[in-house]
Coordinates of C-alpha atoms in Angstrom, one line a residue:
Chain A
M297 CA 19.4 107.0 75.4
A298 CA 17.0 105.4 73.2
T299 CA 16.7 102.6 70.6
I300 CA 15.1 103.0 67.1
K301 CA 13.9 100.1 65.0
I302 CA 13.1 100.6 61.5
A303 CA 11.6 97.4 59.7
P304 CA 11.0 97.1 57.0
V305 CA 13.3 99.7 55.4
N306 CA 11.7 100.1 51.9
R307 CA 12.5 101.3 48.5
L308 CA 15.3 99.0 48.0
E309 CA 15.5 95.6 46.5
G310 CA 15.2 93.3 49.4
H311 CA 14.5 93.0 53.0
L312 CA 16.3 95.0 55.4
D313 CA 15.9 96.1 59.0
V314 CA 18.0 98.7 61.0
D315 CA 18.2 99.1 64.7
A316 CA 19.8 102.0 65.8
T317 CA 21.1 103.3 69.3
T318 CA 21.2 106.7 70.5
A319 CA 22.9 108.6 73.2
N320 CA 22.9 112.2 74.8
D321 CA 26.3 113.5 74.2
G322 CA 25.4 116.4 76.4
F323 CA 24.2 118.4 73.5
S324 CA 21.7 116.3 71.6
E325 CA 20.8 112.8 70.6
V326 CA 23.6 111.0 68.8
V327 CA 23.5 107.7 67.2
T328 CA 26.0 105.5 68.6
D329 CA 25.4 102.2 67.1
V330 CA 23.6 100.8 64.1
K331 CA 23.0 97.3 63.1
N332 CA 21.7 96.4 59.7
M333 CA 19.7 93.1 59.4
V334 CA 19.0 91.4 56.2
V335 CA 16.0 89.6 57.1
M336 CA 15.3 87.3 54.2
F337 CA 17.3 84.2 53.2
R338 CA 17.2 81.8 50.2
G339 CA 20.6 80.2 50.1
M340 CA 21.5 80.8 46.5
E341 CA 24.8 79.0 47.5
N342 CA 23.2 75.8 48.2
I343 CA 20.9 76.0 45.1
M344 CA 23.7 76.3 42.9
Q345 CA 25.7 73.3 44.4
K346 CA 25.8 70.0 42.5
R347 CA 24.8 71.6 39.3
D348 CA 26.1 71.7 35.9
P349 CA 28.5 74.9 36.1
R350 CA 26.9 76.6 33.0
D351 CA 23.7 76.6 34.7
A352 CA 25.4 79.2 37.1
P353 CA 24.9 82.2 34.7
I354 CA 21.1 81.3 34.4
I355 CA 20.4 80.9 38.1
A356 CA 22.8 83.8 39.6
P357 CA 21.7 86.5 38.4
R358 CA 18.2 86.0 39.7
T359 CA 19.1 87.0 43.0
Chain B
M283 CA 0.2 120.5 33.9
N284 CA -2.5 118.1 33.0
F285 CA -3.1 114.6 35.0
N286 CA -5.7 113.2 33.0
I287 CA -5.0 111.0 29.9
T288 CA -7.2 111.2 27.0
R289 CA -10.0 108.9 26.6
R290 CA -8.0 108.0 23.1
Q291 CA -4.9 107.3 25.0
F292 CA -6.8 105.0 27.4
L293 CA -8.6 103.3 24.8
Q294 CA -5.4 102.7 22.8
Y295 CA -4.1 101.0 26.3
C296 CA -6.9 99.0 26.5
T297 CA -6.9 97.9 23.2
A298 CA -3.5 96.9 23.0
S299 CA -3.7 95.0 26.2
A300 CA -7.0 93.4 25.1
A301 CA -5.9 92.5 21.6
A302 CA -2.6 91.1 23.2
L303 CA -4.8 88.9 25.6
G304 CA -7.1 87.8 22.9
L305 CA -10.2 89.5 24.6
S306 CA -13.5 89.9 23.0
Q307 CA -15.0 93.2 21.9
T308 CA -17.6 92.5 25.0
D309 CA -14.7 91.7 27.5
L310 CA -12.9 95.0 26.3
L311 CA -15.9 97.1 27.1
K312 CA -15.9 95.5 30.7
L313 CA -12.3 95.9 30.8
E314 CA -12.5 99.6 30.1
K315 CA -15.1 100.1 32.7
A316 CA -13.1 98.3 35.2
L317 CA -10.1 100.4 34.6
A318 CA -11.5 103.4 33.8
A319 CA -13.4 104.3 37.1
P320 CA -10.5 105.5 39.0
Q321 CA -9.7 107.6 36.4
K322 CA -12.4 109.8 36.9
A323 CA -11.4 111.6 40.0
C324 CA -8.1 111.7 41.7
T325 CA -9.9 111.8 44.9
Q326 CA -11.5 108.4 44.4
P327 CA -9.8 105.6 45.5
S328 CA -8.7 102.8 43.2
P329 CA -9.3 99.6 43.6
S330 CA -6.7 98.4 46.5
V331 CA -4.1 96.0 45.7
I332 CA -1.8 94.8 48.5
W333 CA 1.6 93.6 47.3
L334 CA 3.6 91.3 49.8
T335 CA 7.1 90.3 48.7
A336 CA 8.7 87.1 50.0
Q337 CA 11.7 85.4 48.9
A338 CA 11.7 87.5 46.1
C339 CA 14.7 89.6 43.9
S340 CA 12.3 92.6 43.0
G341 CA 12.3 91.7 39.3
C342 CA 8.7 91.3 39.3
P343 CA 7.7 94.6 40.4
V344 CA 10.5 96.1 38.2
S345 CA 9.0 94.3 35.2
L346 CA 5.5 95.5 36.0
L347 CA 6.9 99.1 36.6
N348 CA 8.5 99.4 33.3
R349 CA 5.3 98.6 31.5
V350 CA 3.6 100.8 33.2
N351 CA 6.2 103.5 32.9
S352 CA 6.6 102.9 29.0
Y353 CA 3.1 103.6 28.4
E354 CA 2.6 106.6 25.7
G355 CA 1.1 109.6 26.9
N356 CA 1.7 108.4 30.7
P357 CA 0.2 111.1 32.9
Y358 CA 3.3 110.4 35.5
Y359 CA 6.1 111.6 33.3
D360 CA 6.9 115.0 33.4
A361 CA 10.7 115.9 32.9
D362 CA 10.3 119.4 34.0
M363 CA 8.6 118.4 37.2
L364 CA 11.2 115.9 38.0
N365 CA 14.1 118.2 37.1
A366 CA 12.9 120.8 39.4
L367 CA 12.5 118.3 42.2
Y368 CA 15.6 116.5 41.9
G369 CA 17.7 118.4 39.6
L370 CA 18.1 115.7 37.4
G371 CA 18.8 117.4 34.1
L372 CA 16.5 115.4 32.2
P373 CA 15.5 116.1 28.7
T374 CA 11.8 117.0 28.1
P375 CA 9.7 114.7 26.1
G376 CA 9.8 117.2 23.2
A377 CA 13.5 117.3 23.3
L378 CA 13.8 113.3 22.9
G379 CA 15.0 112.5 19.6
N380 CA 13.1 109.1 19.2
D381 CA 11.4 106.6 21.4
M382 CA 14.4 104.5 21.9
A383 CA 16.3 107.1 23.4
G384 CA 13.5 108.3 25.7
L385 CA 12.5 104.7 26.6
P386 CA 15.1 104.3 29.4
L387 CA 14.7 107.9 30.8
Q388 CA 11.1 107.3 31.2
V389 CA 11.8 104.2 33.4
V390 CA 14.3 106.1 35.6
N391 CA 12.0 109.1 35.8
D392 CA 8.8 107.4 36.4
A393 CA 10.2 105.1 39.0
A394 CA 10.9 108.2 41.0
D395 CA 7.7 110.0 40.0
L396 CA 5.7 106.9 41.4
L397 CA 7.2 107.3 44.6
V398 CA 6.2 110.9 45.0
G399 CA 2.6 110.5 43.5
D400 CA 0.2 109.3 45.7
A401 CA 2.4 109.9 48.6
V402 CA 0.9 113.2 49.1
R403 CA -2.5 112.2 48.2
A404 CA -2.2 109.7 51.0
V405 CA -1.2 112.2 53.4
V406 CA -3.1 115.4 52.5
P407 CA -6.8 114.4 52.9
G408 CA -8.7 115.9 49.8
L409 CA -5.4 116.7 47.8
T410 CA -5.9 116.0 44.0
R411 CA -3.3 115.1 41.5
S412 CA -3.8 118.6 39.7
N413 CA -3.0 120.2 42.8
L414 CA -0.1 118.0 43.1
W415 CA 1.3 118.6 39.7
S416 CA 0.5 122.4 39.6
D417 CA 3.4 124.7 39.3
D418 CA 3.3 125.7 42.9
M419 CA 4.9 123.0 44.9
S420 CA 5.5 124.8 48.0
G421 CA 2.5 124.2 49.9
V422 CA 2.2 120.5 48.9
L423 CA 5.5 118.9 49.7
P424 CA 5.7 119.0 53.5
G425 CA 9.3 118.5 54.7
S426 CA 8.1 115.3 56.5
L427 CA 6.5 113.7 53.4
L428 CA 8.6 110.6 53.1
D429 CA 8.1 110.0 56.8
A430 CA 4.6 110.5 56.8
Y431 CA 4.0 108.7 53.6
A432 CA 1.8 105.2 54.3
G433 CA 0.8 103.5 51.1
A434 CA 0.1 103.5 47.4
F435 CA 1.8 104.1 44.2
P436 CA -0.5 104.8 41.4
T437 CA -0.2 102.6 38.3
G438 CA -3.3 104.9 37.1
Y439 CA -5.8 101.8 37.3
V440 CA -5.4 100.1 40.8
T441 CA -4.0 101.5 44.0
L442 CA -1.0 99.6 45.3
E443 CA -1.4 100.1 49.0
W444 CA 1.6 98.3 50.0
N445 CA 4.9 97.3 48.3
S446 CA 8.1 97.4 49.9
T447 CA 9.9 97.8 46.9
V448 CA 8.6 101.4 46.0
M449 CA 6.6 102.8 48.8
A450 CA 8.5 105.3 50.8
A451 CA 7.0 104.8 54.2
A452 CA 9.4 102.3 56.4
G453 CA 9.3 101.0 59.8
D454 CA 6.1 101.3 61.8
L455 CA 4.5 104.0 59.7
P456 CA 3.0 101.9 56.9
A457 CA 1.9 98.9 59.4
G458 CA -1.1 100.4 60.3
H459 CA -2.3 101.4 56.9
L460 CA -1.4 97.7 56.0
Q461 CA -3.8 96.5 58.6
R462 CA -6.6 98.9 57.7
I463 CA -6.9 98.1 53.9
R464 CA -6.5 94.3 55.2
N465 CA -9.8 95.0 57.8
G466 CA -11.8 96.5 55.1
A467 CA -10.8 100.2 54.2
G468 CA -9.9 99.6 50.7
I469 CA -12.2 100.3 48.0
L470 CA -15.6 98.5 48.4
G471 CA -13.7 97.0 51.4
V472 CA -12.0 94.3 49.3
F473 CA -8.7 93.9 47.6
V474 CA -6.6 91.7 45.5
L475 CA -3.2 90.3 47.1
V476 CA -0.3 90.0 45.0
V477 CA 2.4 88.2 46.2
D478 CA 6.1 87.9 44.5
G479 CA 8.8 85.6 46.0
A480 CA 8.5 82.3 47.3
I481 CA 7.4 81.3 50.9
P482 CA 10.1 79.5 53.1
A483 CA 7.6 76.9 54.3
A484 CA 10.6 74.8 56.1
N485 CA 11.0 77.8 58.4
G486 CA 9.2 81.2 58.6
N487 CA 12.2 82.8 60.1
Y488 CA 13.9 82.7 56.6
C489 CA 11.7 85.7 55.6
F490 CA 10.4 88.7 57.9
V491 CA 8.3 91.4 56.1
F492 CA 7.6 94.0 58.8
D493 CA 7.5 94.3 62.7
N494 CA 4.0 93.8 64.6
V495 CA 3.6 97.3 65.6
D496 CA 2.2 100.3 63.9
D497 CA 2.9 104.0 64.4
T498 CA 0.6 104.1 67.3
G499 CA 2.4 101.3 69.3
A500 CA -0.7 99.0 68.6
A501 CA -0.4 95.4 67.2
V502 CA -1.0 95.0 63.6
L503 CA -1.7 91.3 63.8
T504 CA -3.9 90.6 66.8
G505 CA -5.5 87.6 67.9
S506 CA -4.7 84.3 66.0
G507 CA -6.6 81.1 64.7
S508 CA -6.2 81.1 60.7
Y509 CA -2.9 82.7 61.1
P510 CA -0.2 82.3 63.9
S511 CA -0.2 84.6 66.7
V512 CA 2.6 87.3 66.6
A513 CA 3.7 89.3 69.8
L514 CA 3.4 92.8 69.9
G515 CA 6.6 94.4 68.2
A516 CA 7.8 90.9 67.0
P517 CA 9.2 90.4 63.6
V518 CA 6.2 89.1 61.2
T519 CA 7.2 86.3 59.0
A520 CA 6.4 86.2 55.4
N521 CA 4.3 83.1 56.1
A522 CA 2.3 84.5 58.8
A523 CA 1.8 87.8 56.8
L524 CA 0.7 85.6 53.7
Q525 CA -1.9 83.7 56.2
W526 CA -3.1 87.0 57.8
L527 CA -3.9 88.7 54.3
A528 CA -5.2 85.5 52.6
T529 CA -7.8 85.0 55.5
S530 CA -9.0 88.5 55.3
P531 CA -12.8 88.7 54.3
G532 CA -11.9 91.6 51.8
C533 CA -9.2 89.6 49.9
I534 CA -11.0 88.6 46.8
G535 CA -8.0 86.7 45.3
I536 CA -4.7 86.2 45.2
V537 CA -2.1 86.7 42.2
A538 CA 1.1 84.8 42.7
Q539 CA 3.2 87.1 40.7
G540 CA 6.2 85.3 39.3
T541 CA 7.6 81.5 39.2
C542 CA 9.1 81.7 42.7
A543 CA 5.5 82.6 44.1
S544 CA 3.7 80.2 41.6
Y545 CA 5.8 77.1 42.3
G546 CA 9.0 78.1 44.4
G547 CA 11.2 79.1 41.3
I548 CA 14.7 79.7 42.0
P549 CA 14.5 79.7 45.8
G550 CA 12.7 76.4 45.5
G551 CA 15.4 74.8 43.3
A552 CA 16.9 71.6 44.3
G553 CA 19.3 71.9 47.2
N554 CA 17.4 74.8 48.7
R555 CA 17.1 74.6 52.6
T556 CA 14.2 77.1 53.2
G557 CA 11.3 74.8 51.8
A558 CA 10.7 77.3 49.3
T559 CA 7.3 76.6 47.9
G560 CA 4.6 78.6 45.8
V561 CA 1.7 80.5 47.4
K562 CA -0.9 78.0 46.5
A563 CA 0.9 75.0 47.8
F564 CA 1.6 77.0 51.3
L565 CA -2.0 77.8 51.5
Q566 CA -3.3 74.3 50.7
S567 CA -1.0 73.1 53.3
K568 CA -2.6 75.5 55.9
G569 CA -6.1 74.7 54.9
I570 CA -6.8 78.2 53.0
A571 CA -9.0 78.2 50.0
T572 CA -8.4 81.6 48.9
P573 CA -8.3 81.4 44.9
V574 CA -4.9 81.7 43.7
I575 CA -3.8 82.7 40.2
N576 CA -0.6 81.8 39.3
V577 CA 1.3 84.1 37.0
P578 CA 4.6 82.5 36.3
G579 CA 7.5 84.1 34.3
C580 CA 11.1 84.9 35.7
P581 CA 10.1 87.8 35.6
P582 CA 6.5 87.6 34.0
H583 CA 5.5 90.0 31.2
P584 CA 3.7 93.0 32.7
D585 CA 0.6 91.9 30.6
W586 CA 0.4 88.5 32.2
T587 CA 0.3 90.0 35.6
V588 CA -2.4 92.9 34.7
Y589 CA -4.6 90.5 33.0
P590 CA -6.1 88.6 36.1
V591 CA -6.2 91.5 38.2
A592 CA -8.2 93.1 35.3
Y593 CA -10.4 89.9 35.0
I594 CA -11.4 89.7 38.4
L595 CA -12.0 93.5 38.6
A596 CA -14.1 93.5 35.2
M597 CA -15.9 90.4 35.4
S598 CA -17.1 90.2 38.9
Q599 CA -20.2 91.2 40.5
P600 CA -20.8 91.9 44.3
G601 CA -21.1 88.4 45.5
N602 CA -20.2 86.8 42.4
L603 CA -16.6 86.8 42.1
Q604 CA -15.0 85.5 38.8
Y605 CA -11.6 84.2 37.9
P606 CA -9.8 83.6 34.8
P607 CA -9.9 79.9 33.7
M608 CA -7.0 78.3 34.7
D609 CA -4.7 75.3 33.5
Q610 CA -3.7 72.5 35.4
Y611 CA -0.7 74.6 36.8
G612 CA -3.2 77.2 38.1
R613 CA -2.1 79.6 35.0
P614 CA -4.6 81.8 33.1
T615 CA -5.2 80.1 30.0
A616 CA -5.7 83.0 28.1
V617 CA -2.1 83.8 28.5
Y618 CA -0.7 80.5 28.8
S619 CA -1.2 77.2 27.4
G620 CA -3.1 78.3 24.3
S621 CA -4.2 75.9 22.0
T622 CA -2.5 75.8 18.8
G623 CA -4.4 72.8 17.0
D624 CA -0.8 70.8 15.9
S625 CA 1.4 68.9 18.0
V626 CA 4.1 71.4 19.1
T627 CA 3.6 73.7 22.3
P628 CA 2.3 77.1 21.8
F629 CA 6.0 78.3 22.1
C630 CA 7.2 76.4 19.0
H631 CA 4.2 77.2 17.1
D632 CA 4.8 80.7 17.1
C633 CA 8.6 80.7 17.3
P634 CA 10.1 82.5 14.1
N635 CA 13.1 79.9 14.0
K636 CA 11.6 77.9 11.1
D637 CA 12.1 77.8 7.6
T638 CA 9.5 79.0 4.8
Q639 CA 7.8 75.7 5.0
G640 CA 7.5 76.3 8.8
T641 CA 9.7 73.4 9.4
P642 CA 12.4 74.1 12.2
Q643 CA 16.1 73.9 10.9
A644 CA 18.4 72.8 14.0
A645 CA 21.0 75.3 14.8
Q646 CA 24.3 73.6 14.7
K647 CA 25.9 75.8 17.4
L648 CA 24.7 78.7 19.6
G649 CA 24.9 81.8 17.3
D650 CA 23.5 79.8 14.3
A651 CA 20.2 80.8 12.7
G652 CA 17.7 78.1 13.2
C653 CA 16.0 76.1 16.0
L654 CA 17.9 76.1 19.0
G655 CA 15.9 72.7 20.3
S656 CA 19.0 70.7 20.2
K657 CA 21.0 73.3 22.2
G658 CA 18.7 73.1 25.4
C659 CA 15.9 75.4 24.4
K660 CA 12.9 74.8 26.6
G661 CA 10.6 76.0 24.1
Q662 CA 9.6 72.4 23.4
Y663 CA 7.6 72.1 26.7
T664 CA 7.0 75.6 27.6
V665 CA 3.6 77.2 26.9
G666 CA 4.1 80.9 27.0
D667 CA 3.1 83.4 24.5
C668 CA 6.7 84.9 24.7
P669 CA 7.4 84.5 20.6
K670 CA 4.1 86.6 20.0
R671 CA 4.2 89.0 23.1
G672 CA 8.1 89.5 23.3
K673 CA 9.7 91.1 26.2
N674 CA 10.2 95.0 27.0
T675 CA 7.0 96.1 25.0
T676 CA 7.3 99.6 24.0
D677 CA 4.8 102.3 23.7
D678 CA 3.0 101.0 20.5
G679 CA 2.9 97.4 21.8
F680 CA 5.8 96.2 20.0
S681 CA 8.4 94.1 21.6
M682 CA 12.2 95.3 21.7
N683 CA 13.4 91.9 22.1
W684 CA 12.8 88.4 23.6
C685 CA 15.2 85.7 25.1
V686 CA 15.1 83.6 21.8
G687 CA 14.3 85.9 19.0
A688 CA 15.0 85.2 15.2
S689 CA 18.3 85.3 13.5
G690 CA 18.7 87.3 10.2
Q691 CA 14.8 88.1 10.4
N692 CA 12.3 90.1 11.8
S693 CA 11.0 88.0 14.6
N694 CA 7.9 90.4 15.4
P695 CA 6.6 92.1 12.4
G696 CA 6.4 95.7 12.9
S697 CA 8.6 95.9 15.9
W698 CA 12.0 97.4 16.3
S699 CA 13.7 94.3 15.6
C700 CA 16.1 94.4 12.6
S701 CA 19.4 92.5 11.8
H702 CA 20.7 93.2 15.3
I703 CA 18.0 94.0 17.6
G704 CA 15.6 91.3 18.8
E705 CA 18.2 88.6 18.5
A706 CA 19.0 87.6 21.8
R707 CA 19.3 84.0 20.6
H708 CA 19.5 82.5 23.9
P709 CA 17.8 79.0 24.2
C710 CA 14.4 79.5 26.2
Q711 CA 15.0 78.8 29.9
G712 CA 11.4 77.4 30.5
C713 CA 11.1 80.0 33.0
I714 CA 7.2 79.5 33.4
M715 CA 7.3 75.9 33.9
P716 CA 6.9 74.4 37.6
D717 CA 10.0 72.7 37.4
F718 CA 12.3 76.0 36.9
P719 CA 15.0 76.0 37.3
D720 CA 15.4 72.2 37.5
W721 CA 14.5 71.7 34.1
K722 CA 13.1 68.0 34.6
G723 CA 11.1 68.2 31.6
L724 CA 7.1 67.6 30.8
T725 CA 7.1 64.0 32.1
N726 CA 7.5 64.8 35.9
A727 CA 6.9 68.8 35.6
G728 CA 6.3 70.2 39.1
D729 CA 8.0 67.2 40.5
K730 CA 10.2 69.2 43.1
T731 CA 11.0 65.9 45.5
S732 CA 13.3 64.5 42.5
K733 CA 16.9 65.0 43.8
R734 CA 18.2 64.5 40.2
V735 CA 19.1 68.0 38.6
K736 CA 19.5 67.4 34.7
G737 CA 20.7 70.9 34.2
F738 CA 19.9 73.4 31.3
Y739 CA 22.1 72.4 28.8
N740 CA 22.1 68.5 29.7
S741 CA 18.3 67.7 29.5

């Protein structure tokens, strides 16, 4: 059994970490559990609050 | 297959860039000298750039990549090669009917191409690009290539040593490479740091950039002092990584790429909970005085990005670093804030939405011809050169379109603009201004403390 942590995962738009757990099933090490973590937070929803609704199409695409 | 671009092609690029930036002939020679050096031999390292991504959307690197990729005669475009590698079924350049049909394909092709390019060079010492692009790829691309790759995509002019959006290596593999460049392994032992995305000053835990362990199991950030101490294997926040890189003796300058890195931008908009702020403000709060050049824009035009990097490289001598003149908001005055000699902003000065006497005629509603100032257009207090430069600049230096555009006329003489193309006809959003996206206007620009949000259409 082993754990593999990949941080950061690159070649994508954003920040991503991956934690994988492996176990030996008698033949080889197989992945038994994977956790993805998005490790960046901006709170776009908070920023969108209390604004003119017409601002939304200007702000929301910039995620 | 030929890697090298011709001198003529290179000079065309330099001239187009210099003309667009308003550089003199003397400046142009220096620019050519600075940018041409890494072209001489593939095995020579190019000036090093580390690109750190914080609270960003990847629009900024994509903007820069598009410019690099749309460059005519671009040495990284080779449909045959990409077809062989990926089976993409792409048309070869000769088969492309016209430039407009070819442009999106070039962008797609080159994004993949860039990822392969220096990957091999970084892993196989002494390998030149002409080896890489030879017909026999069998001995060149090891199966573990993407696992082993640490660093660098080639723009042809700089070596980007770290950029999480495009580099193939992941996890602990590239971290050691980043540490070596940070500690002086780059060309001349120095590097330019480019940051895109805002810095979450309220709490660093809002953004992690890598884990503090390299592929040998050693820590990347060791010690502390001018930067926070990070335990072995613990995630490194963007805040800590920025301080770590900015306090390196080899960091000769920071380019804050985009409005987020410059002033906080969208993540720093009113109502945010992360305390997102610009790089300069963050470093000042930590007492770090490394020079920061703001290149705001959402996203910035690639020329705006290239200019400060090229300026530092072209004008500096060892021990005498030179930075472009900057305005009160830390923006290069050559690109932003140009003087027009009249009462309107540079934006309105160059805006095509005027009658033959040069007087703006107000549009009655969105979609009408004329000045959009009464429809929320922020050109009235924006200082960008967007009306002249446009966006989506093509191989020959012409703009395909820009946010405002003109109605019923060609906004950019010589461009592809016709009665339909080049007419986005959206009011300027003021994306290069410090108060974007809260649009408080010139009187309190940059004031992020006000709770009042006027809104785009209500200001």
